[in-house]
Structure formats: structure tokens, C-alpha cells
Amino acid sequence: MSFVSPMPSRDFLWDVFQRVDKDRSGAISADELQQALSNGTWTPFNPETVRLMIGMFDKSQNGTVSFDEFGALWKYVTDWQNCFRSFDRDNSGNIDRHELKTALTNFGYRLSEGLIDMLIRKYDRLGRGTIYFDDFIQCCIALYTLTSAFRKFDTDQDGVITIHYEQFLSMVFNLKI
């Protein structure tokens, strides 16, 4: 199963970019991106997820995404959309506990039932036991980022690390999540 979508044409991306860049600044801010994205629930896209995505693609570190950076961001969101739809087996527009576990298992994570429940509680903004598209992206980014940071210390890849308190704080506060 492939979640990777082909890159749309430069003309298509320019058209989308211009529609999202409401203030015509030549760059897309977090507010503009949030207004342009849809999580399929008629509610605003999670601002924290938008902040994470801007941070991932803002190579110039100015808090916005230029047109050159926008293509990669567009592809990233489209790929996540395809991924989300493939795991939303009942086409409900959200991921339930079972669908989340299936998705994370397919991504290579072997997490306990308790941790899956914790992720649902953390990323379920509406308290319904489900995660919407934008929160699913945020959950996956956080899990990936934390796992990558952990693996830097897990040199023998046994799932156990020993670090000092300041190393732990340094590791966590340096993460972009």
C-alpha cells in the first residue's frame, strides 16, 4: 500500500499558493495555512499541527513558508491525507482506537494497549474516543520525533536507555514538537 502521491505541476501549486497567501506577502503564515486546510469536520485545523508543519518546512526559519517550501508541504499534507483515508476503514472521517493501532503497527510501532489509549486521550480534542485528520498528523509527528530522539541514546537498539536528568530535559526541550 503506497501513501505517496505524485508531485502536482508547478502551475497548479502556484495557483494554490496564491489562493492561500491572502495578504499577498509572497509567503504563507500559520494563520493563512490554518484557514486553507480542512480536517473534514468543518472545524479549524488544529493550530498546533499547523505550527509543527510550518516549522518542518520553513527552511529560512522566519515563521512562514515560501513558494519553494510550499511544494514539499503540499505533498506532505496530501500524503498524510492518503494515509489517513487508508486507515479510516469505516470512512467516518476520524480514526478510532482500533484504526490508530493498525496505523501505528503498520508504521512499525509496537505499542501497548495502555499507550494506544493514552494517545487517543491526548489527541482526541472532542472527547469522543476518535482522532481527526489534523490531530492524527500531530500524533504521528510527535511519536516519530520522540522515537528519533530516544534512538539517539539507544545505541544498542534494545529499547532501553540510561540518561541523566539534564540529558533528558535537553533531549525533550530541543525537540520541535
PDB file of C-alpha atoms in Angstrom:
ATOM      1  CA  MET A   1       0.000   0.000   0.000  1.00  0.00           C
ATOM      2  CA  SER A   2       1.539   3.311  -1.066  1.00  0.00           C
ATOM      3  CA  PHE A   3       0.685   6.627   0.551  1.00  0.00           C
ATOM      4  CA  VAL A   4       2.950   8.729  -1.655  1.00  0.00           C
ATOM      5  CA  SER A   5       1.226  10.979  -4.139  1.00  0.00           C
ATOM      6  CA  PRO A   6       2.834  12.386  -7.278  1.00  0.00           C
ATOM      7  CA  MET A   7       4.022  15.984  -7.116  1.00  0.00           C
ATOM      8  CA  PRO A   8       1.492  18.275  -8.822  1.00  0.00           C
ATOM      9  CA  SER A   9       2.606  20.681 -11.537  1.00  0.00           C
ATOM     10  CA  ARG A  10       4.326  23.940 -10.634  1.00  0.00           C
ATOM     11  CA  ASP A  11       1.408  25.887 -12.172  1.00  0.00           C
ATOM     12  CA  PHE A  12      -1.108  24.028 -10.008  1.00  0.00           C
ATOM     13  CA  LEU A  13       0.969  24.670  -6.873  1.00  0.00           C
ATOM     14  CA  TRP A  14       1.367  28.357  -7.763  1.00  0.00           C
ATOM     15  CA  ASP A  15      -2.394  28.691  -8.148  1.00  0.00           C
ATOM     16  CA  VAL A  16      -2.999  27.062  -4.754  1.00  0.00           C
ATOM     17  CA  PHE A  17      -0.202  29.099  -3.148  1.00  0.00           C
ATOM     18  CA  GLN A  18      -1.704  32.372  -4.378  1.00  0.00           C
ATOM     19  CA  ARG A  19      -5.149  31.424  -3.029  1.00  0.00           C
ATOM     20  CA  VAL A  20      -3.677  30.588   0.400  1.00  0.00           C
ATOM     21  CA  ASP A  21      -1.438  33.691   0.547  1.00  0.00           C
ATOM     22  CA  LYS A  22      -4.348  36.005   1.394  1.00  0.00           C
ATOM     23  CA  ASP A  23      -2.219  39.052   2.270  1.00  0.00           C
ATOM     24  CA  ARG A  24      -0.140  38.694  -0.924  1.00  0.00           C
ATOM     25  CA  SER A  25       3.106  38.765   1.081  1.00  0.00           C
ATOM     26  CA  GLY A  26       4.732  36.043  -1.012  1.00  0.00           C
ATOM     27  CA  ALA A  27       4.798  33.704   1.970  1.00  0.00           C
ATOM     28  CA  ILE A  28       2.213  31.668   3.842  1.00  0.00           C
ATOM     29  CA  SER A  29       1.816  32.274   7.567  1.00  0.00           C
ATOM     30  CA  ALA A  30       0.478  29.767  10.088  1.00  0.00           C
ATOM     31  CA  ASP A  31      -2.861  31.644  10.168  1.00  0.00           C
ATOM     32  CA  GLU A  32      -3.200  31.532   6.381  1.00  0.00           C
ATOM     33  CA  LEU A  33      -2.304  27.848   6.276  1.00  0.00           C
ATOM     34  CA  GLN A  34      -4.762  27.037   9.063  1.00  0.00           C
ATOM     35  CA  GLN A  35      -7.588  28.756   7.158  1.00  0.00           C
ATOM     36  CA  ALA A  36      -6.704  26.869   3.963  1.00  0.00           C
ATOM     37  CA  LEU A  37      -6.523  23.375   5.473  1.00  0.00           C
ATOM     38  CA  SER A  38      -9.509  21.174   6.202  1.00  0.00           C
ATOM     39  CA  ASN A  39      -9.716  18.299   8.624  1.00  0.00           C
ATOM     40  CA  GLY A  40     -13.069  17.223   7.221  1.00  0.00           C
ATOM     41  CA  THR A  41     -15.076  18.272  10.290  1.00  0.00           C
ATOM     42  CA  TRP A  42     -15.952  21.892   9.422  1.00  0.00           C
ATOM     43  CA  THR A  43     -13.774  22.949  12.356  1.00  0.00           C
ATOM     44  CA  PRO A  44     -10.488  24.847  12.100  1.00  0.00           C
ATOM     45  CA  PHE A  45      -7.347  22.806  11.581  1.00  0.00           C
ATOM     46  CA  ASN A  46      -5.512  22.306  14.876  1.00  0.00           C
ATOM     47  CA  PRO A  47      -3.203  25.360  15.283  1.00  0.00           C
ATOM     48  CA  GLU A  48      -0.550  23.204  16.968  1.00  0.00           C
ATOM     49  CA  THR A  49      -0.437  20.867  13.966  1.00  0.00           C
ATOM     50  CA  VAL A  50      -0.145  23.876  11.643  1.00  0.00           C
ATOM     51  CA  ARG A  51       2.725  25.259  13.759  1.00  0.00           C
ATOM     52  CA  LEU A  52       4.529  21.904  13.585  1.00  0.00           C
ATOM     53  CA  MET A  53       4.156  21.717   9.804  1.00  0.00           C
ATOM     54  CA  ILE A  54       5.303  25.297   9.247  1.00  0.00           C
ATOM     55  CA  GLY A  55       8.334  24.531  11.415  1.00  0.00           C
ATOM     56  CA  MET A  56       9.139  21.420   9.384  1.00  0.00           C
ATOM     57  CA  PHE A  57       9.123  23.190   6.020  1.00  0.00           C
ATOM     58  CA  ASP A  58      10.263  26.717   6.962  1.00  0.00           C
ATOM     59  CA  LYS A  59      13.906  26.355   5.917  1.00  0.00           C
ATOM     60  CA  SER A  60      14.569  30.095   6.309  1.00  0.00           C
ATOM     61  CA  GLN A  61      13.289  29.983   9.932  1.00  0.00           C
ATOM     62  CA  ASN A  62      11.096  33.078   9.508  1.00  0.00           C
ATOM     63  CA  GLY A  63       7.791  31.529  10.597  1.00  0.00           C
ATOM     64  CA  THR A  64       6.337  31.350   7.099  1.00  0.00           C
ATOM     65  CA  VAL A  65       6.511  29.059   4.074  1.00  0.00           C
ATOM     66  CA  SER A  66       7.732  30.456   0.759  1.00  0.00           C
ATOM     67  CA  PHE A  67       6.512  29.148  -2.577  1.00  0.00           C
ATOM     68  CA  ASP A  68       9.636  26.978  -2.916  1.00  0.00           C
ATOM     69  CA  GLU A  69       8.917  25.450   0.508  1.00  0.00           C
ATOM     70  CA  PHE A  70       5.185  25.139  -0.193  1.00  0.00           C
ATOM     71  CA  GLY A  71       5.509  22.306  -2.738  1.00  0.00           C
ATOM     72  CA  ALA A  72       7.033  19.983  -0.149  1.00  0.00           C
ATOM     73  CA  LEU A  73       4.407  20.999   2.419  1.00  0.00           C
ATOM     74  CA  TRP A  74       1.575  20.359  -0.068  1.00  0.00           C
ATOM     75  CA  LYS A  75       2.958  16.906  -0.872  1.00  0.00           C
ATOM     76  CA  TYR A  76       3.368  16.150   2.844  1.00  0.00           C
ATOM     77  CA  VAL A  77      -0.256  17.029   3.647  1.00  0.00           C
ATOM     78  CA  THR A  78      -1.539  15.119   0.597  1.00  0.00           C
ATOM     79  CA  ASP A  79       0.458  12.023   1.550  1.00  0.00           C
ATOM     80  CA  TRP A  80      -0.883  12.216   5.118  1.00  0.00           C
ATOM     81  CA  GLN A  81      -4.408  12.572   3.734  1.00  0.00           C
ATOM     82  CA  ASN A  82      -3.991   9.413   1.658  1.00  0.00           C
ATOM     83  CA  CYS A  83      -2.541   7.595   4.652  1.00  0.00           C
ATOM     84  CA  PHE A  84      -5.358   8.745   6.934  1.00  0.00           C
ATOM     85  CA  ARG A  85      -8.032   7.654   4.467  1.00  0.00           C
ATOM     86  CA  SER A  86      -6.461   4.223   4.098  1.00  0.00           C
ATOM     87  CA  PHE A  87      -6.704   3.608   7.860  1.00  0.00           C
ATOM     88  CA  ASP A  88     -10.148   5.188   8.288  1.00  0.00           C
ATOM     89  CA  ARG A  89     -11.721   1.843   7.350  1.00  0.00           C
ATOM     90  CA  ASP A  90     -15.288   2.864   8.142  1.00  0.00           C
ATOM     91  CA  ASN A  91     -14.945   6.202   6.267  1.00  0.00           C
ATOM     92  CA  SER A  92     -16.112   8.069   9.362  1.00  0.00           C
ATOM     93  CA  GLY A  93     -13.678  10.954   8.853  1.00  0.00           C
ATOM     94  CA  ASN A  94     -11.804  10.058  12.005  1.00  0.00           C
ATOM     95  CA  ILE A  95      -9.517   7.359  13.348  1.00  0.00           C
ATOM     96  CA  ASP A  96     -10.795   5.262  16.232  1.00  0.00           C
ATOM     97  CA  ARG A  97      -8.680   3.319  18.702  1.00  0.00           C
ATOM     98  CA  HIS A  98      -8.535   0.163  16.560  1.00  0.00           C
ATOM     99  CA  GLU A  99      -7.720   2.118  13.382  1.00  0.00           C
ATOM    100  CA  LEU A 100      -4.978   4.070  15.206  1.00  0.00           C
ATOM    101  CA  LYS A 101      -3.408   0.864  16.489  1.00  0.00           C
ATOM    102  CA  THR A 102      -3.495  -0.611  12.970  1.00  0.00           C
ATOM    103  CA  ALA A 103      -1.897   2.538  11.503  1.00  0.00           C
ATOM    104  CA  LEU A 104       0.875   2.717  14.108  1.00  0.00           C
ATOM    105  CA  THR A 105       1.574  -1.025  13.783  1.00  0.00           C
ATOM    106  CA  ASN A 106       1.896  -0.570  10.015  1.00  0.00           C
ATOM    107  CA  PHE A 107       4.350   2.285  10.689  1.00  0.00           C
ATOM    108  CA  GLY A 108       6.482  -0.145  12.727  1.00  0.00           C
ATOM    109  CA  TYR A 109       5.467   0.849  16.255  1.00  0.00           C
ATOM    110  CA  ARG A 110       4.702  -1.924  18.740  1.00  0.00           C
ATOM    111  CA  LEU A 111       2.871  -0.054  21.481  1.00  0.00           C
ATOM    112  CA  SER A 112       0.967  -1.389  24.476  1.00  0.00           C
ATOM    113  CA  GLU A 113      -2.805  -1.127  24.725  1.00  0.00           C
ATOM    114  CA  GLY A 114      -2.333   1.403  27.534  1.00  0.00           C
ATOM    115  CA  LEU A 115      -0.148   3.636  25.373  1.00  0.00           C
ATOM    116  CA  ILE A 116      -2.626   3.467  22.480  1.00  0.00           C
ATOM    117  CA  ASP A 117      -5.358   4.557  24.936  1.00  0.00           C
ATOM    118  CA  MET A 118      -3.112   7.397  26.141  1.00  0.00           C
ATOM    119  CA  LEU A 119      -2.550   8.608  22.565  1.00  0.00           C
ATOM    120  CA  ILE A 120      -6.298   8.579  21.930  1.00  0.00           C
ATOM    121  CA  ARG A 121      -6.904  10.623  25.097  1.00  0.00           C
ATOM    122  CA  LYS A 122      -4.107  13.080  24.256  1.00  0.00           C
ATOM    123  CA  TYR A 123      -5.057  13.710  20.609  1.00  0.00           C
ATOM    124  CA  ASP A 124      -8.852  13.404  20.849  1.00  0.00           C
ATOM    125  CA  ARG A 125      -9.820  17.085  21.161  1.00  0.00           C
ATOM    126  CA  LEU A 126     -13.563  16.399  21.242  1.00  0.00           C
ATOM    127  CA  GLY A 127     -13.559  13.603  23.826  1.00  0.00           C
ATOM    128  CA  ARG A 128     -15.270  11.097  21.529  1.00  0.00           C
ATOM    129  CA  GLY A 129     -12.613   8.385  21.506  1.00  0.00           C
ATOM    130  CA  THR A 130     -11.521   9.296  17.974  1.00  0.00           C
ATOM    131  CA  ILE A 131      -8.804  11.367  16.329  1.00  0.00           C
ATOM    132  CA  TYR A 132      -9.420  13.690  13.387  1.00  0.00           C
ATOM    133  CA  PHE A 133      -7.063  14.186  10.456  1.00  0.00           C
ATOM    134  CA  ASP A 134      -5.147  17.172  11.840  1.00  0.00           C
ATOM    135  CA  ASP A 135      -4.682  15.558  15.255  1.00  0.00           C
ATOM    136  CA  PHE A 136      -3.600  12.302  13.580  1.00  0.00           C
ATOM    137  CA  ILE A 137      -0.793  14.182  11.820  1.00  0.00           C
ATOM    138  CA  GLN A 138       0.238  15.793  15.118  1.00  0.00           C
ATOM    139  CA  CYS A 139       0.193  12.446  16.935  1.00  0.00           C
ATOM    140  CA  CYS A 140       2.349  10.795  14.262  1.00  0.00           C
ATOM    141  CA  ILE A 141       4.824  13.704  14.139  1.00  0.00           C
ATOM    142  CA  ALA A 142       5.192  13.661  17.935  1.00  0.00           C
ATOM    143  CA  LEU A 143       5.630   9.892  18.036  1.00  0.00           C
ATOM    144  CA  TYR A 144       8.213   9.970  15.249  1.00  0.00           C
ATOM    145  CA  THR A 145      10.127  12.890  16.798  1.00  0.00           C
ATOM    146  CA  LEU A 146      10.208  11.355  20.275  1.00  0.00           C
ATOM    147  CA  THR A 147      11.225   7.964  18.888  1.00  0.00           C
ATOM    148  CA  SER A 148      14.058   9.516  16.859  1.00  0.00           C
ATOM    149  CA  ALA A 149      15.336  11.382  19.933  1.00  0.00           C
ATOM    150  CA  PHE A 150      15.158   8.182  22.008  1.00  0.00           C
ATOM    151  CA  ARG A 151      17.049   6.181  19.370  1.00  0.00           C
ATOM    152  CA  LYS A 152      19.992   8.594  19.506  1.00  0.00           C
ATOM    153  CA  PHE A 153      20.603   7.356  23.053  1.00  0.00           C
ATOM    154  CA  ASP A 154      19.585   3.732  22.387  1.00  0.00           C
ATOM    155  CA  THR A 155      22.874   2.859  20.725  1.00  0.00           C
ATOM    156  CA  ASP A 156      22.413  -0.915  21.038  1.00  0.00           C
ATOM    157  CA  GLN A 157      18.772  -0.722  19.831  1.00  0.00           C
ATOM    158  CA  ASP A 158      17.384  -2.712  22.775  1.00  0.00           C
ATOM    159  CA  GLY A 159      14.634  -0.222  23.671  1.00  0.00           C
ATOM    160  CA  VAL A 160      16.336   0.848  26.908  1.00  0.00           C
ATOM    161  CA  ILE A 161      18.359   3.989  27.601  1.00  0.00           C
ATOM    162  CA  THR A 162      20.132   5.345  30.653  1.00  0.00           C
ATOM    163  CA  ILE A 163      20.417   9.129  30.747  1.00  0.00           C
ATOM    164  CA  HIS A 164      20.853  11.808  33.352  1.00  0.00           C
ATOM    165  CA  TYR A 165      18.037  14.193  34.208  1.00  0.00           C
ATOM    166  CA  GLU A 166      19.661  17.117  32.361  1.00  0.00           C
ATOM    167  CA  GLN A 167      20.220  14.919  29.293  1.00  0.00           C
ATOM    168  CA  PHE A 168      16.525  14.058  29.360  1.00  0.00           C
ATOM    169  CA  LEU A 169      15.478  17.707  29.680  1.00  0.00           C
ATOM    170  CA  SER A 170      17.909  18.713  26.970  1.00  0.00           C
ATOM    171  CA  MET A 171      16.567  15.979  24.692  1.00  0.00           C
ATOM    172  CA  VAL A 172      12.928  16.980  25.238  1.00  0.00           C
ATOM    173  CA  PHE A 173      13.344  20.757  25.087  1.00  0.00           C
ATOM    174  CA  ASN A 174      15.373  20.554  21.888  1.00  0.00           C
ATOM    175  CA  LEU A 175      12.567  18.727  20.090  1.00  0.00           C
ATOM    176  CA  LYS A 176      10.325  20.597  17.657  1.00  0.00           C
ATOM    177  CA  ILE A 177       7.032  19.200  18.925  1.00  0.00           C
TER     178      ILE A 177
END
